[in-house]
Amino acid sequence: MNVKACIFDLDGVIVDTAVYHFKSWKRLADELGINFTLHDNERLKGVSRMRSLEIVLEIGHQTKTEAEKQELATRKNEWYTEMISKMKPDEVLPGAREFLQQVKNAGIKTALGSASKNAGTILEKTGLIPFFDAIVDGNHVATAKPDPEVFLKGAEALKIEPANCVVFEDAIAGVEAALAGGMKVIGIGSGEILNKADLVVSGLDKMNIDKLNSL
Ligand code: G6P
Ligand code: MG
């Protein structure tokens, strides 16, 4: 295919913030008396903050009012933002910065397509803002992955047709979102889990422009 744009998910593709999300959800779950494990945390990948809270509550068989849910999600986010405020450029995943540079050098446009409302802070703390021609995050979309909205908005901001875009994703919901948007998708992680992706690699350190053009 003729690749004109690459759209990247953030958590799990460019930075490993899953550990910070886990620590803060775990703290909230402990306060609520809910047993929340690392295994349960897999279900929260790529999922919005409110949906994540609902999954945690489901695990604990608890129901809360809308107002209580807002308060709980805010509390979790305060702990999470406290942790990411200390992030450093060395927390960028192996090969991510180098691959972003290769893509730019090849004249291919780049966008961020993340569900996180904290994406701007993370990119700023890790020094990655200059690598992106467009940033679309949880503050710009109404529907969550697997809906393709976040990636379609990225393509639109870059003025590139979906058929010429490649998405990089570590979550099943994200792979489905890219395909629903008519884009090619490269899974980051395990081929067994991300079996709908056009290609799966273990990380961006395993990517290069030749693999991109061979899609
Ligand atoms: C990403 C992560 C999810 C997280 C979501 C919302 O998709 O993979 O685990 O829940 O962003 O993040 P936020 O920073 O807005 O709470
Ligand atoms: Mg992700």
Short mmCIF file of C-alpha atoms in Angstrom, two decimals, residues 54-143:
data_model
loop_
_atom_site.label_atom_id
_atom_site.label_comp_id
_atom_site.label_asym_id
_atom_site.label_seq_id
_atom_site.Cartn_x
_atom_site.Cartn_y
_atom_site.Cartn_z
CA GLU A 54 -17.51 0.39 35.49
CA ILE A 55 -15.41 -2.74 34.83
CA VAL A 56 -13.74 -2.39 38.26
CA LEU A 57 -17.17 -2.03 39.90
CA GLU A 58 -18.49 -5.05 37.93
CA ILE A 59 -15.57 -7.15 39.22
CA GLY A 60 -16.56 -6.17 42.78
CA HIS A 61 -20.31 -6.64 42.09
CA GLN A 62 -20.91 -3.05 43.22
CA THR A 63 -23.26 -0.41 41.84
CA LYS A 64 -22.84 3.35 42.31
CA THR A 65 -24.83 6.42 41.35
CA GLU A 66 -23.66 8.68 38.49
CA ALA A 67 -22.45 11.27 41.03
CA GLU A 68 -20.51 8.64 43.00
CA LYS A 69 -18.94 7.32 39.79
CA GLN A 70 -17.80 10.82 38.82
CA GLU A 71 -16.20 11.26 42.24
CA LEU A 72 -14.45 7.86 42.09
CA ALA A 73 -13.11 8.43 38.55
CA THR A 74 -11.82 11.86 39.60
CA ARG A 75 -10.10 10.39 42.64
CA LYS A 76 -8.37 7.73 40.51
CA ASN A 77 -7.31 10.37 38.00
CA GLU A 78 -5.76 12.55 40.71
CA TRP A 79 -3.46 9.69 41.78
CA TYR A 80 -2.70 8.86 38.14
CA THR A 81 -1.85 12.46 37.14
CA GLU A 82 0.37 12.75 40.22
CA MET A 83 2.38 9.76 38.90
CA ILE A 84 2.58 10.87 35.26
CA SER A 85 3.63 14.39 36.31
CA LYS A 86 6.98 12.78 37.22
CA MET A 87 7.46 10.94 33.90
CA LYS A 88 10.79 11.38 32.12
CA PRO A 89 11.90 11.04 28.44
CA ASP A 90 13.58 7.68 29.28
CA GLU A 91 10.12 6.16 29.86
CA VAL A 92 9.44 6.12 26.11
CA LEU A 93 9.28 2.44 25.02
CA PRO A 94 12.30 0.98 23.15
CA GLY A 95 12.48 2.01 19.49
CA ALA A 96 9.47 4.35 19.63
CA ARG A 97 11.33 7.65 19.28
CA GLU A 98 13.61 6.17 16.59
CA PHE A 99 10.69 4.80 14.55
CA LEU A 100 8.78 8.10 14.78
CA GLN A 101 11.91 9.81 13.41
CA GLN A 102 12.23 7.29 10.55
CA VAL A 103 8.59 7.85 9.61
CA LYS A 104 9.07 11.62 9.56
CA ASN A 105 12.30 11.28 7.52
CA ALA A 106 10.37 9.19 4.96
CA GLY A 107 7.93 12.10 4.49
CA ILE A 108 5.05 10.21 6.11
CA LYS A 109 2.68 12.20 8.36
CA THR A 110 2.14 11.24 12.01
CA ALA A 111 -0.80 11.57 14.38
CA LEU A 112 -1.62 10.46 17.89
CA GLY A 113 -4.93 8.62 18.36
CA SER A 114 -5.43 7.95 22.07
CA ALA A 115 -8.44 7.49 24.38
CA SER A 116 -6.56 9.23 27.20
CA LYS A 117 -7.49 12.71 28.36
CA ASN A 118 -3.96 12.94 29.80
CA ALA A 119 -2.17 12.31 26.49
CA GLY A 120 -0.93 15.93 26.21
CA THR A 121 0.78 15.79 29.61
CA ILE A 122 2.45 12.45 28.81
CA LEU A 123 3.76 13.68 25.43
CA GLU A 124 5.04 16.86 27.05
CA LYS A 125 6.81 15.08 29.95
CA THR A 126 8.48 12.61 27.58
CA GLY A 127 9.45 15.26 25.01
CA LEU A 128 7.47 13.69 22.16
CA ILE A 129 5.25 16.59 21.06
CA PRO A 130 7.53 17.57 18.10
CA PHE A 131 7.13 14.10 16.57
CA PHE A 132 3.40 14.55 15.85
CA ASP A 133 1.71 16.53 13.06
CA ALA A 134 -1.68 16.09 14.80
CA ILE A 135 -2.83 15.03 18.26
CA VAL A 136 -6.29 13.53 18.80
CA ASP A 137 -7.03 12.31 22.33
CA GLY A 138 -9.86 11.59 24.77
CA ASN A 139 -10.69 15.31 24.95
CA HIS A 140 -11.57 15.44 21.24
CA VAL A 141 -13.86 12.42 20.79
CA ALA A 142 -17.40 11.50 21.78
CA THR A 143 -17.17 7.74 21.17
#
